[in-house]
Amino acid sequence: MELYLDTANLDEIKEIASWGVLSGVTTNPTLVAREGVDFKRRVKDICQVVSGLVSAEVVSTDTEGMLKEGRDIATWAPNAIVKCPLTPAGLAATSQLSREGVKVNVTLCFSVNQALLAARAGAYIVSPFAGRLDDINEDGMALVEQIVEVFHIQGIETKVLAASIRTPLHVTRAALAGADIATMPYKVFKQLVCHPLTDKGLEQFLSDWKKAMATVAAKG
Ligand code: G3P
């Protein structure tokens, strides 16, 4: 499973990219707005930092507008991918863009049937939002599991990207479900690497090493 960062913050992206484990980045209008920067400039900058796919979302609500924006986004960088919402207009735009060879990530997916529609429209990626389903007392990761299973049964090649991830457990469940990609905020990415026994173990190793080296040095 590929690990993506869900952010438009360049410092966060650079830090996680330096670990050598970052496969791509997803952004959405909220995340870009939070940065208060020029959308195109920022997406281009992100595309330089990561070699994997970088999702940039259209903000039009009609198909023509989405097509115009999508075609433009696709020229920003070879690894820029267009994000379209899971609406009738978004499906129509996805269908047309896909026919033109533009990769589309269909976002705001909350059901298996929506995911099937995205796949039929030619989506390269479909993004079920796990955390937002949890917010309304549903099991968001169960949806990810179902989509992965249905795509497998149906021989659908559209990639499943587990989005709206809020906890490290979401990441584990996405991997167990067989999701192709999980995108997460910086905070969750940092939580993935942390374990108190790793810290404790390292502290012990270094302390034992220091003591042993001091003994060796004392012996001459
Ligand atoms: O980028 C889409 C998605 O990951 C948003 O997550 O936490 O705002 O529901 P969240």
mmCIF file of C-alpha atoms and ligand atoms in Angstrom:
data_model
loop_
_atom_site.group_PDB
_atom_site.id
_atom_site.type_symbol
_atom_site.label_atom_id
_atom_site.label_comp_id
_atom_site.label_asym_id
_atom_site.label_seq_id
_atom_site.Cartn_x
_atom_site.Cartn_y
_atom_site.Cartn_z
ATOM 1 C CA MET A 1 0.000 0.000 0.000
ATOM 2 C CA GLU A 2 1.346 3.380 -0.988
ATOM 3 C CA LEU A 3 1.433 6.098 1.640
ATOM 4 C CA TYR A 4 0.405 9.631 0.653
ATOM 5 C CA LEU A 5 0.343 12.856 2.623
ATOM 6 C CA ASP A 6 -2.955 14.741 2.692
ATOM 7 C CA THR A 7 -1.678 18.301 2.892
ATOM 8 C CA ALA A 8 -0.670 21.353 0.880
ATOM 9 C CA ASN A 9 2.041 22.326 3.357
ATOM 10 C CA LEU A 10 5.459 22.166 1.682
ATOM 11 C CA ASP A 11 7.477 21.821 4.882
ATOM 12 C CA GLU A 12 5.415 18.812 5.955
ATOM 13 C CA ILE A 13 5.828 17.249 2.522
ATOM 14 C CA LYS A 14 9.594 17.869 2.454
ATOM 15 C CA GLU A 15 10.040 16.355 5.924
ATOM 16 C CA ILE A 16 8.132 13.140 5.205
ATOM 17 C CA ALA A 17 9.657 12.876 1.710
ATOM 18 C CA SER A 18 13.096 12.922 3.366
ATOM 19 C CA TRP A 19 12.215 9.595 5.052
ATOM 20 C CA GLY A 20 12.079 7.996 1.611
ATOM 21 C CA VAL A 21 8.598 6.541 2.181
ATOM 22 C CA LEU A 22 6.307 9.112 0.567
ATOM 23 C CA SER A 23 4.584 7.896 -2.598
ATOM 24 C CA GLY A 24 2.381 10.890 -3.354
ATOM 25 C CA VAL A 25 0.311 13.800 -2.077
ATOM 26 C CA THR A 26 -3.395 14.624 -2.042
ATOM 27 C CA THR A 27 -4.726 18.133 -1.656
ATOM 28 C CA ASN A 28 -8.235 19.527 -1.539
ATOM 29 C CA PRO A 29 -9.579 23.101 -1.684
ATOM 30 C CA THR A 30 -9.743 23.302 2.134
ATOM 31 C CA LEU A 31 -6.099 22.251 2.532
ATOM 32 C CA VAL A 32 -4.889 24.698 -0.134
ATOM 33 C CA ALA A 33 -6.999 27.531 1.306
ATOM 34 C CA ARG A 34 -5.422 26.857 4.723
ATOM 35 C CA GLU A 35 -1.981 27.643 3.242
ATOM 36 C CA GLY A 36 -3.098 30.980 1.739
ATOM 37 C CA VAL A 37 -0.958 30.506 -1.378
ATOM 38 C CA ASP A 38 -1.393 30.446 -5.147
ATOM 39 C CA PHE A 39 -2.924 27.067 -6.029
ATOM 40 C CA LYS A 40 -1.041 26.458 -9.281
ATOM 41 C CA ARG A 41 2.322 27.565 -7.875
ATOM 42 C CA ARG A 42 1.906 25.351 -4.807
ATOM 43 C CA VAL A 43 0.863 22.262 -6.760
ATOM 44 C CA LYS A 44 3.838 22.748 -9.098
ATOM 45 C CA ASP A 45 6.161 23.052 -6.094
ATOM 46 C CA ILE A 46 4.738 19.887 -4.513
ATOM 47 C CA CYS A 47 5.155 18.048 -7.830
ATOM 48 C CA GLN A 48 8.873 18.892 -7.731
ATOM 49 C CA VAL A 49 9.314 17.500 -4.217
ATOM 50 C CA VAL A 50 7.534 14.172 -4.784
ATOM 51 C CA SER A 51 7.913 11.987 -7.843
ATOM 52 C CA GLY A 52 4.567 10.227 -7.235
ATOM 53 C CA LEU A 53 1.082 11.473 -8.022
ATOM 54 C CA VAL A 54 -0.122 14.816 -6.652
ATOM 55 C CA SER A 55 -3.901 15.311 -6.622
ATOM 56 C CA ALA A 56 -5.237 18.812 -7.352
ATOM 57 C CA GLU A 57 -8.993 19.315 -7.140
ATOM 58 C CA VAL A 58 -11.244 21.245 -9.496
ATOM 59 C CA VAL A 59 -13.627 23.748 -7.913
ATOM 60 C CA SER A 60 -16.181 24.109 -10.712
ATOM 61 C CA THR A 61 -19.478 22.312 -10.197
ATOM 62 C CA ASP A 62 -20.432 21.975 -13.879
ATOM 63 C CA THR A 63 -18.835 19.542 -16.317
ATOM 64 C CA GLU A 64 -17.511 22.196 -18.734
ATOM 65 C CA GLY A 65 -15.847 24.077 -15.901
ATOM 66 C CA MET A 66 -14.322 20.886 -14.494
ATOM 67 C CA LEU A 67 -13.015 19.939 -17.934
ATOM 68 C CA LYS A 68 -11.402 23.348 -18.385
ATOM 69 C CA GLU A 69 -9.771 23.213 -14.959
ATOM 70 C CA GLY A 70 -8.839 19.540 -15.289
ATOM 71 C CA ARG A 71 -7.149 19.990 -18.664
ATOM 72 C CA ASP A 72 -5.196 22.912 -17.215
ATOM 73 C CA ILE A 73 -4.124 21.025 -14.053
ATOM 74 C CA ALA A 74 -2.906 18.141 -16.218
ATOM 75 C CA THR A 75 -0.374 20.488 -17.859
ATOM 76 C CA TRP A 76 1.127 21.713 -14.581
ATOM 77 C CA ALA A 77 3.398 18.708 -14.075
ATOM 78 C CA PRO A 78 3.711 15.133 -15.375
ATOM 79 C CA ASN A 79 2.714 13.800 -11.941
ATOM 80 C CA ALA A 80 -0.274 16.116 -11.374
ATOM 81 C CA ILE A 81 -3.583 14.229 -11.250
ATOM 82 C CA VAL A 82 -7.012 15.851 -11.454
ATOM 83 C CA LYS A 83 -9.454 15.401 -8.583
ATOM 84 C CA CYS A 84 -13.163 15.533 -9.468
ATOM 85 C CA PRO A 85 -16.069 15.225 -7.030
ATOM 86 C CA LEU A 86 -18.413 12.252 -7.138
ATOM 87 C CA THR A 87 -21.367 14.100 -8.671
ATOM 88 C CA PRO A 88 -23.094 13.566 -12.031
ATOM 89 C CA ALA A 89 -21.106 16.500 -13.444
ATOM 90 C CA GLY A 90 -17.928 15.074 -11.903
ATOM 91 C CA LEU A 91 -18.561 11.664 -13.459
ATOM 92 C CA ALA A 92 -19.119 13.241 -16.879
ATOM 93 C CA ALA A 93 -15.885 15.220 -16.524
ATOM 94 C CA THR A 94 -14.017 12.111 -15.330
ATOM 95 C CA SER A 95 -15.301 10.143 -18.291
ATOM 96 C CA GLN A 96 -14.191 12.788 -20.793
ATOM 97 C CA LEU A 97 -10.833 13.494 -19.137
ATOM 98 C CA SER A 98 -10.078 9.762 -18.944
ATOM 99 C CA ARG A 99 -10.816 9.401 -22.656
ATOM 100 C CA GLU A 100 -8.306 12.215 -23.250
ATOM 101 C CA GLY A 101 -5.686 10.298 -21.254
ATOM 102 C CA VAL A 102 -5.867 12.504 -18.146
ATOM 103 C CA LYS A 103 -5.693 10.600 -14.858
ATOM 104 C CA VAL A 104 -8.577 11.407 -12.484
ATOM 105 C CA ASN A 105 -8.966 10.816 -8.750
ATOM 106 C CA VAL A 106 -12.705 10.774 -8.006
ATOM 107 C CA THR A 107 -13.170 12.179 -4.531
ATOM 108 C CA LEU A 108 -15.893 12.425 -1.874
ATOM 109 C CA CYS A 109 -16.914 8.765 -2.276
ATOM 110 C CA PHE A 110 -19.178 7.442 0.472
ATOM 111 C CA SER A 111 -20.681 4.243 -0.966
ATOM 112 C CA VAL A 112 -19.799 1.147 -2.981
ATOM 113 C CA ASN A 113 -22.232 2.201 -5.707
ATOM 114 C CA GLN A 114 -20.544 5.590 -6.017
ATOM 115 C CA ALA A 115 -17.200 3.797 -6.319
ATOM 116 C CA LEU A 116 -18.619 1.579 -9.075
ATOM 117 C CA LEU A 117 -19.802 4.670 -10.945
ATOM 118 C CA ALA A 118 -16.372 6.297 -10.624
ATOM 119 C CA ALA A 119 -14.757 3.157 -12.002
ATOM 120 C CA ARG A 120 -17.223 2.999 -14.920
ATOM 121 C CA ALA A 121 -16.386 6.629 -15.687
ATOM 122 C CA GLY A 122 -12.747 5.637 -16.039
ATOM 123 C CA ALA A 123 -11.360 6.975 -12.760
ATOM 124 C CA TYR A 124 -7.711 6.114 -12.175
ATOM 125 C CA ILE A 125 -8.310 6.446 -8.426
ATOM 126 C CA VAL A 126 -11.436 6.525 -6.265
ATOM 127 C CA SER A 127 -11.234 8.041 -2.784
ATOM 128 C CA PRO A 128 -13.606 6.740 -0.099
ATOM 129 C CA PHE A 129 -13.629 9.071 2.931
ATOM 130 C CA ALA A 130 -13.346 6.842 6.007
ATOM 131 C CA GLY A 131 -13.124 9.403 8.802
ATOM 132 C CA ARG A 132 -16.148 11.396 7.659
ATOM 133 C CA LEU A 133 -18.257 8.216 7.773
ATOM 134 C CA ASP A 134 -16.950 7.501 11.271
ATOM 135 C CA ASP A 135 -18.068 11.045 12.142
ATOM 136 C CA ILE A 136 -21.668 10.050 11.422
ATOM 137 C CA ASN A 137 -21.436 6.825 13.400
ATOM 138 C CA GLU A 138 -20.673 4.544 10.457
ATOM 139 C CA ASP A 139 -17.638 2.319 9.945
ATOM 140 C CA GLY A 140 -15.655 4.152 7.273
ATOM 141 C CA MET A 141 -13.043 1.443 6.929
ATOM 142 C CA ALA A 142 -15.765 -1.152 6.295
ATOM 143 C CA LEU A 143 -16.576 0.843 3.154
ATOM 144 C CA VAL A 144 -12.934 0.703 2.060
ATOM 145 C CA GLU A 145 -12.974 -3.086 2.618
ATOM 146 C CA GLN A 146 -16.177 -3.465 0.576
ATOM 147 C CA ILE A 147 -14.904 -1.374 -2.335
ATOM 148 C CA VAL A 148 -11.642 -3.334 -2.472
ATOM 149 C CA GLU A 149 -13.590 -6.606 -2.423
ATOM 150 C CA VAL A 150 -16.083 -5.527 -5.095
ATOM 151 C CA PHE A 151 -13.314 -4.210 -7.368
ATOM 152 C CA HIS A 152 -11.519 -7.545 -6.951
ATOM 153 C CA ILE A 153 -14.673 -9.564 -7.742
ATOM 154 C CA GLN A 154 -15.447 -7.357 -10.736
ATOM 155 C CA GLY A 155 -11.891 -7.191 -12.043
ATOM 156 C CA ILE A 156 -11.888 -3.384 -11.790
ATOM 157 C CA GLU A 157 -8.461 -1.764 -12.050
ATOM 158 C CA THR A 158 -9.332 1.642 -10.534
ATOM 159 C CA LYS A 159 -7.114 2.172 -7.501
ATOM 160 C CA VAL A 160 -8.721 2.468 -4.061
ATOM 161 C CA LEU A 161 -7.338 5.354 -2.034
ATOM 162 C CA ALA A 162 -8.403 5.364 1.626
ATOM 163 C CA ALA A 163 -8.918 9.053 2.450
ATOM 164 C CA SER A 164 -10.098 11.072 5.433
ATOM 165 C CA ILE A 165 -7.777 9.013 7.594
ATOM 166 C CA ARG A 166 -7.611 10.258 11.163
ATOM 167 C CA THR A 167 -5.684 7.619 13.136
ATOM 168 C CA PRO A 168 -2.822 5.121 12.734
ATOM 169 C CA LEU A 169 -5.420 2.339 13.150
ATOM 170 C CA HIS A 170 -7.160 3.599 10.019
ATOM 171 C CA VAL A 171 -3.877 3.087 8.160
ATOM 172 C CA THR A 172 -3.507 -0.489 9.428
ATOM 173 C CA ARG A 173 -7.110 -1.272 8.528
ATOM 174 C CA ALA A 174 -6.672 0.241 5.057
ATOM 175 C CA ALA A 175 -3.638 -2.000 4.517
ATOM 176 C CA LEU A 176 -5.515 -5.080 5.798
ATOM 177 C CA ALA A 177 -8.410 -4.219 3.485
ATOM 178 C CA GLY A 178 -6.021 -4.217 0.540
ATOM 179 C CA ALA A 179 -6.342 -0.516 -0.318
ATOM 180 C CA ASP A 180 -3.848 0.579 -2.969
ATOM 181 C CA ILE A 181 -3.129 3.900 -1.282
ATOM 182 C CA ALA A 182 -3.781 5.563 2.087
ATOM 183 C CA THR A 183 -3.561 9.324 2.381
ATOM 184 C CA MET A 184 -3.181 10.890 5.780
ATOM 185 C CA PRO A 185 -2.445 14.179 7.532
ATOM 186 C CA TYR A 186 1.110 14.958 8.673
ATOM 187 C CA LYS A 187 0.164 14.233 12.292
ATOM 188 C CA VAL A 188 -0.921 10.662 11.486
ATOM 189 C CA PHE A 189 2.174 10.084 9.324
ATOM 190 C CA LYS A 190 4.351 11.063 12.298
ATOM 191 C CA GLN A 191 2.338 8.775 14.586
ATOM 192 C CA LEU A 192 3.058 5.811 12.287
ATOM 193 C CA VAL A 193 6.753 5.821 13.099
ATOM 194 C CA CYS A 194 6.429 6.313 16.854
ATOM 195 C CA HIS A 195 6.470 3.489 19.366
ATOM 196 C CA PRO A 196 7.497 3.875 23.025
ATOM 197 C CA LEU A 197 9.309 0.508 22.954
ATOM 198 C CA THR A 198 11.419 1.709 20.004
ATOM 199 C CA ASP A 199 12.478 4.782 22.018
ATOM 200 C CA LYS A 200 13.083 2.742 25.161
ATOM 201 C CA GLY A 201 14.998 0.053 23.268
ATOM 202 C CA LEU A 202 17.234 2.570 21.518
ATOM 203 C CA GLU A 203 17.952 4.356 24.775
ATOM 204 C CA GLN A 204 18.990 1.028 26.342
ATOM 205 C CA PHE A 205 21.190 0.031 23.373
ATOM 206 C CA LEU A 206 23.015 3.368 23.410
ATOM 207 C CA SER A 207 23.464 3.350 27.166
ATOM 208 C CA ASP A 208 24.853 -0.233 27.125
ATOM 209 C CA TRP A 209 27.154 0.726 24.246
ATOM 210 C CA LYS A 210 28.464 3.789 26.073
ATOM 211 C CA LYS A 211 29.154 1.779 29.241
ATOM 212 C CA ALA A 212 30.904 -1.025 27.338
ATOM 213 C CA MET A 213 33.063 1.441 25.390
ATOM 214 C CA ALA A 214 34.056 3.173 28.628
ATOM 215 C CA THR A 215 35.075 -0.206 30.117
ATOM 216 C CA VAL A 216 37.092 -1.107 26.998
ATOM 217 C CA ALA A 217 38.794 2.299 27.076
ATOM 218 C CA ALA A 218 39.592 1.942 30.808
ATOM 219 C CA LYS A 219 41.270 -1.438 30.147
ATOM 220 C CA GLY A 220 43.556 0.350 27.707
HETATM 221 O O1 G3P B 1 -8.370 15.061 1.157
HETATM 222 C C1 G3P B 1 -9.511 14.341 1.395
HETATM 223 C C2 G3P B 1 -9.661 13.813 2.796
HETATM 224 O O2 G3P B 1 -8.557 13.045 3.144
HETATM 225 C C3 G3P B 1 -10.085 14.823 3.821
HETATM 226 O O3 G3P B 1 -9.995 14.334 5.124
HETATM 227 O O4 G3P B 1 -10.075 14.641 7.580
HETATM 228 O O5 G3P B 1 -10.961 16.455 6.082
HETATM 229 O O6 G3P B 1 -12.186 14.305 6.347
HETATM 230 P P1 G3P B 1 -10.845 14.982 6.337
#
